[in-house]
Coordinates of C-alpha atoms and ligand atoms in Angstrom, one line a residue:
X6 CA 58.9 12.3 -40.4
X7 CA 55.7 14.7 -41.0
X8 CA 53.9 13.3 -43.7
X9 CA 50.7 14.9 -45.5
X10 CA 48.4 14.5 -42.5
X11 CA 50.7 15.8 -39.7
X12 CA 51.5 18.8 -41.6
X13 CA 47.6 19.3 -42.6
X14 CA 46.7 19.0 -39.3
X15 CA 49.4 21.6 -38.3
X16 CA 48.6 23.8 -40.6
X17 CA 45.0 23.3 -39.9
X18 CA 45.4 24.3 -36.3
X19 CA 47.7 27.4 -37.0
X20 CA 45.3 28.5 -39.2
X21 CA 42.9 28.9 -36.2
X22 CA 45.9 30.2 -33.9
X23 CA 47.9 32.6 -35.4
X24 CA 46.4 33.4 -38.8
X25 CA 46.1 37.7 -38.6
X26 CA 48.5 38.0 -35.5
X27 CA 51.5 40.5 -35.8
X28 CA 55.1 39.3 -35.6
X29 CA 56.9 41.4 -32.9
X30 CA 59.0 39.6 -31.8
X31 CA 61.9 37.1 -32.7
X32 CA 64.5 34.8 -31.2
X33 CA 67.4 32.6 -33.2
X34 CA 69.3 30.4 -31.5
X35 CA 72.6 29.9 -33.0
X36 CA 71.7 26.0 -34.0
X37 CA 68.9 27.7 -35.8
X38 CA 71.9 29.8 -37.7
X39 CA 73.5 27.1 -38.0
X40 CA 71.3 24.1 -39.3
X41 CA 67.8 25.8 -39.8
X42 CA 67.7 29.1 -41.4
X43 CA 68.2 29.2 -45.1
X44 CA 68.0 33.1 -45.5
X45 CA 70.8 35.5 -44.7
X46 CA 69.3 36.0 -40.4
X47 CA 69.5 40.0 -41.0
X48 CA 67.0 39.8 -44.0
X49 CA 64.8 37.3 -42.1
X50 CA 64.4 39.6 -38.9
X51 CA 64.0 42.8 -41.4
X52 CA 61.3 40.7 -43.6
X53 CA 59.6 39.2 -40.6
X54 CA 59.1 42.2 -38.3
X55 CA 56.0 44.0 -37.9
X56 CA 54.5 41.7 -40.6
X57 CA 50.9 40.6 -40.6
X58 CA 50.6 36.6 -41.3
X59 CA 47.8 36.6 -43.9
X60 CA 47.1 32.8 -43.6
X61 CA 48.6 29.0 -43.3
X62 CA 49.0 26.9 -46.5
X63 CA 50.7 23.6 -47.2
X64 CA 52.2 22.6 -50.3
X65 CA 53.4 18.5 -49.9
X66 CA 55.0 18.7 -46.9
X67 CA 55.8 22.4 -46.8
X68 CA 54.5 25.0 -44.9
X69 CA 53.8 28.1 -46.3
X70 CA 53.1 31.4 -44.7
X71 CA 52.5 34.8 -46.7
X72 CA 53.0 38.0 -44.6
X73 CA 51.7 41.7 -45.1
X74 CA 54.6 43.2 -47.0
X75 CA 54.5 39.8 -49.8
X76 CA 57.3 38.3 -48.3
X77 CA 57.0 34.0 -47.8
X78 CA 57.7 32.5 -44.8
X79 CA 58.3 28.7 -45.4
X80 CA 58.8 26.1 -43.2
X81 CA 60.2 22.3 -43.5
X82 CA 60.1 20.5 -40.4
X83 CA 62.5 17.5 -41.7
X84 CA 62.3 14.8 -39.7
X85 CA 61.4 15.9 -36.2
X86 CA 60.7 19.2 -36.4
X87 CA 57.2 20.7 -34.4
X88 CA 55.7 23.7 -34.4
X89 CA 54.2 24.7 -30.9
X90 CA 52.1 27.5 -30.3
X91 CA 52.0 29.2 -26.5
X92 CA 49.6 31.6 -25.1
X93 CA 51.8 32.2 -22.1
X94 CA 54.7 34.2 -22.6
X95 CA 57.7 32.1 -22.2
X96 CA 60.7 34.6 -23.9
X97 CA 61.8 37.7 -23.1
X98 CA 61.9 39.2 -26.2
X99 CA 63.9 42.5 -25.1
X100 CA 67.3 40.8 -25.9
X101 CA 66.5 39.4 -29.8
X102 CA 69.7 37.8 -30.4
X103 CA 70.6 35.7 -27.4
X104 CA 67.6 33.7 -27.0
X105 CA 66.5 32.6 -23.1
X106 CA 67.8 29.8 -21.5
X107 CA 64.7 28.5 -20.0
X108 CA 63.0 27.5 -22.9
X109 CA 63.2 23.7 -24.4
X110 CA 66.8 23.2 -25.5
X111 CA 65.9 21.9 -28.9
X112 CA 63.7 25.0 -29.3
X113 CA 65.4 27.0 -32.1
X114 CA 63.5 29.7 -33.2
X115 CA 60.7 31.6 -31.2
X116 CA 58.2 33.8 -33.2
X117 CA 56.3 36.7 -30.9
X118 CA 52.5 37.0 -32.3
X119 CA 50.5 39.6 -30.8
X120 CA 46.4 40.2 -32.0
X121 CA 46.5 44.0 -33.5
X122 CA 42.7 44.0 -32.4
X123 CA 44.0 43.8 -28.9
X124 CA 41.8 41.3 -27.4
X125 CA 43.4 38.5 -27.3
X126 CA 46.3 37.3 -25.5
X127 CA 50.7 37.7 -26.9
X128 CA 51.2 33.9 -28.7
X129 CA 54.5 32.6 -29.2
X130 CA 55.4 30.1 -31.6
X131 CA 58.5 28.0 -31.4
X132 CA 59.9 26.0 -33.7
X133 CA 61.5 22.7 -31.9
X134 CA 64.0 20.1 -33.8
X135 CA 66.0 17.6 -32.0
X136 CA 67.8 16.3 -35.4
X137 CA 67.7 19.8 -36.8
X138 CA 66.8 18.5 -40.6
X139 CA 64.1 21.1 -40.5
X140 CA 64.4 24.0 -43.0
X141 CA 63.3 27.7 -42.9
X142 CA 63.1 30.0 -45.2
X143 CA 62.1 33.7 -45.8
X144 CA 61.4 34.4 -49.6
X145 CA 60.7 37.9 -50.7
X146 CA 58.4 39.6 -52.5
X147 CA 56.5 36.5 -54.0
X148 CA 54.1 37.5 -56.5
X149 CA 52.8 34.4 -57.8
X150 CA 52.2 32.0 -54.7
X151 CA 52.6 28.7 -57.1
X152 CA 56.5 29.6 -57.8
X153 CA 57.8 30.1 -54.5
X154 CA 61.9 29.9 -55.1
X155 CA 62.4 27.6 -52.4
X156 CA 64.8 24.3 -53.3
X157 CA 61.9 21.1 -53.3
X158 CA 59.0 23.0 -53.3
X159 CA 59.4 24.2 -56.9
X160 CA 60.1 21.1 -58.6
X161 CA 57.0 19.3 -56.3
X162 CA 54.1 17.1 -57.9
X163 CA 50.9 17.5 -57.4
X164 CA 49.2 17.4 -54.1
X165 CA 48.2 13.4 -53.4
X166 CA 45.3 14.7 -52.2
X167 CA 44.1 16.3 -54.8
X168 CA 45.8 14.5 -57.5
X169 CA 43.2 13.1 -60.5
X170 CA 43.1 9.7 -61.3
X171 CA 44.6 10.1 -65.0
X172 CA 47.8 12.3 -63.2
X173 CA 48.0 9.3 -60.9
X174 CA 48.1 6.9 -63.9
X175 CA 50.8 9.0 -65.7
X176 CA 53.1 8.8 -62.7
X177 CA 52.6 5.3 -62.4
X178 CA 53.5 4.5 -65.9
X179 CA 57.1 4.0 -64.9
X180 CA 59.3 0.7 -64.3
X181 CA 60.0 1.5 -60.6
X182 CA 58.5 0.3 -57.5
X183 CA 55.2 1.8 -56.5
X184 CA 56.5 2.3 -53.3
X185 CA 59.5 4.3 -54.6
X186 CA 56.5 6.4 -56.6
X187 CA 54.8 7.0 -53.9
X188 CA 57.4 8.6 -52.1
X189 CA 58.9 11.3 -55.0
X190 CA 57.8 14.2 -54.2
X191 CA 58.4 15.5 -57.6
X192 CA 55.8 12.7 -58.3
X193 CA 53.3 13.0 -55.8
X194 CA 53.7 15.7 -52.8
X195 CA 53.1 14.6 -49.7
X196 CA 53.3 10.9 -49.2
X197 CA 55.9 9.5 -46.4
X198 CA 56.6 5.9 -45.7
X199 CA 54.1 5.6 -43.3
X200 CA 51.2 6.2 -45.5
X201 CA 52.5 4.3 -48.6
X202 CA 52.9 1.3 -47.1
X203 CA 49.2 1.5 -45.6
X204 CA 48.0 2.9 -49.0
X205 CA 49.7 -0.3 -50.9
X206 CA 47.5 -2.3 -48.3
X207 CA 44.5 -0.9 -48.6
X208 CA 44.5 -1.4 -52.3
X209 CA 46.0 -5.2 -51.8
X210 CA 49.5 -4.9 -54.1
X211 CA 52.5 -5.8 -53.3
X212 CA 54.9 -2.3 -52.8
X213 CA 57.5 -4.2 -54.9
X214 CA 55.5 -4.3 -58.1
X215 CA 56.5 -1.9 -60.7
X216 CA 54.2 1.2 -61.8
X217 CA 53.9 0.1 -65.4
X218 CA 52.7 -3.5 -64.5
X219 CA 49.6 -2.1 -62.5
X220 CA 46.4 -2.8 -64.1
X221 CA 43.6 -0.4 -65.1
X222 CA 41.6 -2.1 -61.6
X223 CA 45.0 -1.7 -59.3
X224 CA 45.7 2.0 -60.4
X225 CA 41.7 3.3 -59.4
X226 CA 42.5 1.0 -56.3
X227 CA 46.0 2.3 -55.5
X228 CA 44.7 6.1 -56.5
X229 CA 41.8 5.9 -54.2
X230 CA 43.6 3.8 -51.3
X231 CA 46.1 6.8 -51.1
X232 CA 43.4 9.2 -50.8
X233 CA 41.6 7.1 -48.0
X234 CA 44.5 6.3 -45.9
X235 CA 45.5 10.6 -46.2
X236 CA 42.2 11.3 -45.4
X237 CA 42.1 8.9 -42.4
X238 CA 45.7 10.5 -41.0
X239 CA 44.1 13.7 -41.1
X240 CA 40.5 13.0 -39.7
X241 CA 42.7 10.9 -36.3
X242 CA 45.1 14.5 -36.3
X243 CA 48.4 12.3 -37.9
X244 CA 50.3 9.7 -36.6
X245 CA 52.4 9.7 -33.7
X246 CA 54.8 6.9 -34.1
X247 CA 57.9 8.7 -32.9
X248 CA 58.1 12.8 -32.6
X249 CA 55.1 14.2 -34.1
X250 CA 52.7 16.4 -31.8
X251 CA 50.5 18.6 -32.5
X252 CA 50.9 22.7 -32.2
X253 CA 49.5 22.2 -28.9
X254 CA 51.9 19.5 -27.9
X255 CA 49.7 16.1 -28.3
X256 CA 49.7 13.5 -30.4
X257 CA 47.7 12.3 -33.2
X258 CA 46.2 8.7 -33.1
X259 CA 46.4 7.5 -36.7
X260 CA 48.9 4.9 -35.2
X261 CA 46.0 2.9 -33.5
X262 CA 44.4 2.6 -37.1
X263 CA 48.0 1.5 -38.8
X264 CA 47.3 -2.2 -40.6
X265 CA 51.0 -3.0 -41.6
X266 CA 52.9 0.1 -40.4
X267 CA 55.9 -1.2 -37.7
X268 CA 53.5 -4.0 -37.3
X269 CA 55.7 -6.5 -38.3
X270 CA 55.1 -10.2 -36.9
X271 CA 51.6 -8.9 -35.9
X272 CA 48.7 -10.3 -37.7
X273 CA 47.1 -9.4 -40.6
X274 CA 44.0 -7.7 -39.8
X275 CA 41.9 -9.8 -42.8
X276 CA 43.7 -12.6 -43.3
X277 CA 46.0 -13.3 -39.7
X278 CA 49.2 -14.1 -42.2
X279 CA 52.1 -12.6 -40.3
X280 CA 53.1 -8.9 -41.6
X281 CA 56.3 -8.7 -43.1
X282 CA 59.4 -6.3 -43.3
X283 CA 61.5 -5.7 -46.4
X284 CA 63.7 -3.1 -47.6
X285 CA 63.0 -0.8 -50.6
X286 CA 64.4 2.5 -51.6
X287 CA 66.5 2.0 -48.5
X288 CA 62.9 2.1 -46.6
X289 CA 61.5 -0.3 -44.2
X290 CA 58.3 -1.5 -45.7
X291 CA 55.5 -3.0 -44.3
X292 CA 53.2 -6.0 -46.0
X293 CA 51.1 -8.5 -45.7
X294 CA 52.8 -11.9 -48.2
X295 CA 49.5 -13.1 -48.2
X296 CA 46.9 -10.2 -49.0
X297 CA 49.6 -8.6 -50.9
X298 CA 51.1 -11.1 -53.1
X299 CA 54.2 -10.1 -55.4
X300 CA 52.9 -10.2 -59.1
X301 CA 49.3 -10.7 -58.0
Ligands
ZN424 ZN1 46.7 -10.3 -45.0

């Protein structure tokens, strides 16, 4: 699944794609119908068309899109949804409804973005899902970009990224696991299983231990290890460890820098103890027994 630094680095690179292009064009599959679209399809064509895309934001793991006429375009790409951007025309666009049959099969929805200067060349971007637990939505006439009535986005915590360290400590304060923390997003937006269980490396704690038990020294070193590893994800373009790409199709690399990760049996990389693999909140999690010792 996308986590913080996939969808930064998405957004990041739509940004320099499509921000001020023209949508004139659009294609829905029916299993985008079906399982993707969250707004009546008539109101999403009528909302979208003609619309300039003023710029790219992400909120947690959401993608956000205002257009022209203060209508929200927003985007969830679940578990295995991508977001490709073409500059070669690949869909005729004269037939709106029926989509083409030559374009990837788990390509559900393709967007037409022309440049209203004229100089540049038509883009199309196509949203992909093989699993289909993506969402989209079209919200209109949002006046106030921070209450965007989307399900998940409006009960969200604050960005990880630019959480503070006495927010941080207030979430923590809790009797769960600090792995479980890590990943509410009503806690703390943006933070997968991926980047938790690196996170709860970097700052050398066990993911069992409970929020409440940290002390003063774990919390600064859990806070800042989060930041680090999020920061690292986005500098290496995200991880590819199973269907991210980039809007250009590649991958990230962050997986090459991944300490515990799917790295179980491996070696630790500072103390050669073999990683382990436990369960918690029904996730796989990553450790090392010895660097991170349970009640240490
Ligand atoms: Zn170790």
């Amino acid at each position: 699944m996308p986590e913080l630094p996939e969808v930064e680095t998405i957004v990041r690179d739509l940004r320099s794609q499509i921000m001020g292009r023209v949508i004139t064009g659009l294609v829905l599959r029916e299993r985008a119908l079906t399982y993707l679209l969250q707004t009546n399809s008539e109101k999403f064509y009528q909302g979208m068309m003609n619309q300039t895309i003023i710029t790219i934001l992400r909120k947690g793991k959401y993608i956000i899109m205002p257009l022209s006429n203060n209508n929200v375009l927003v985007l969830h790409l679940g578990m295995t949804g991508k977001l490709w951007v073409y500059d070669s025309p690949e869909v005729d666009f004269v037939d709106q409804w029926s989509g083409n049959d030559y374009v990837d099969k788990h390509t559900h929805v393709v967007i037409e973005l022309i440049d209203p200067s004229g100089e540049d060349d038509d883009l199309e971007l196509h949203f992909n899902d093989v699993r289909l637990f993506g969402n989209i939505w079209l919200v209109e006439d949002v006046q106030d970009l921070n209450h965007i009535d989307v399900p998940g986005l409006k009960g969200l915590g604050s960005d990880a990224l630019g959480m503070s360290l006495k927010e941080f400590t207030k979430i923590m304060n809790s009797r769960r696991s600090i792995k479980a923390i890590l990943l509410d997003q009503t806690k703390i937006a943006g933070v997968g299983n991926i980047y938790a269980d690196e996170a709860c490396f970097c700052a050398q704690i066990h993911p069992a231990t409970r929020g409440v038990s940290l002390t003063e020294e774990q919390l600064d070193k859990l806070w800042f290890a989060v930041k680090t590893v999020l920061k690292q994800g986005i500098k290496h373009r995200g991880s590819s460890t199973s269907d991210y790409t980039t809007t250009d199709g590649s991958e990230g690399s962050y997986q090459h820098y991944h300490r515990v990760y799917q790295k179980t049996g491996h070696k630790c990389v500072e103390c050669s103890a073999a990683i382990e693999r436990i369960k918690l909140v029904g996730r796989s999690t990553h450790f090392c027994p010895s660097c991170q010792r349970e009640g240490k």
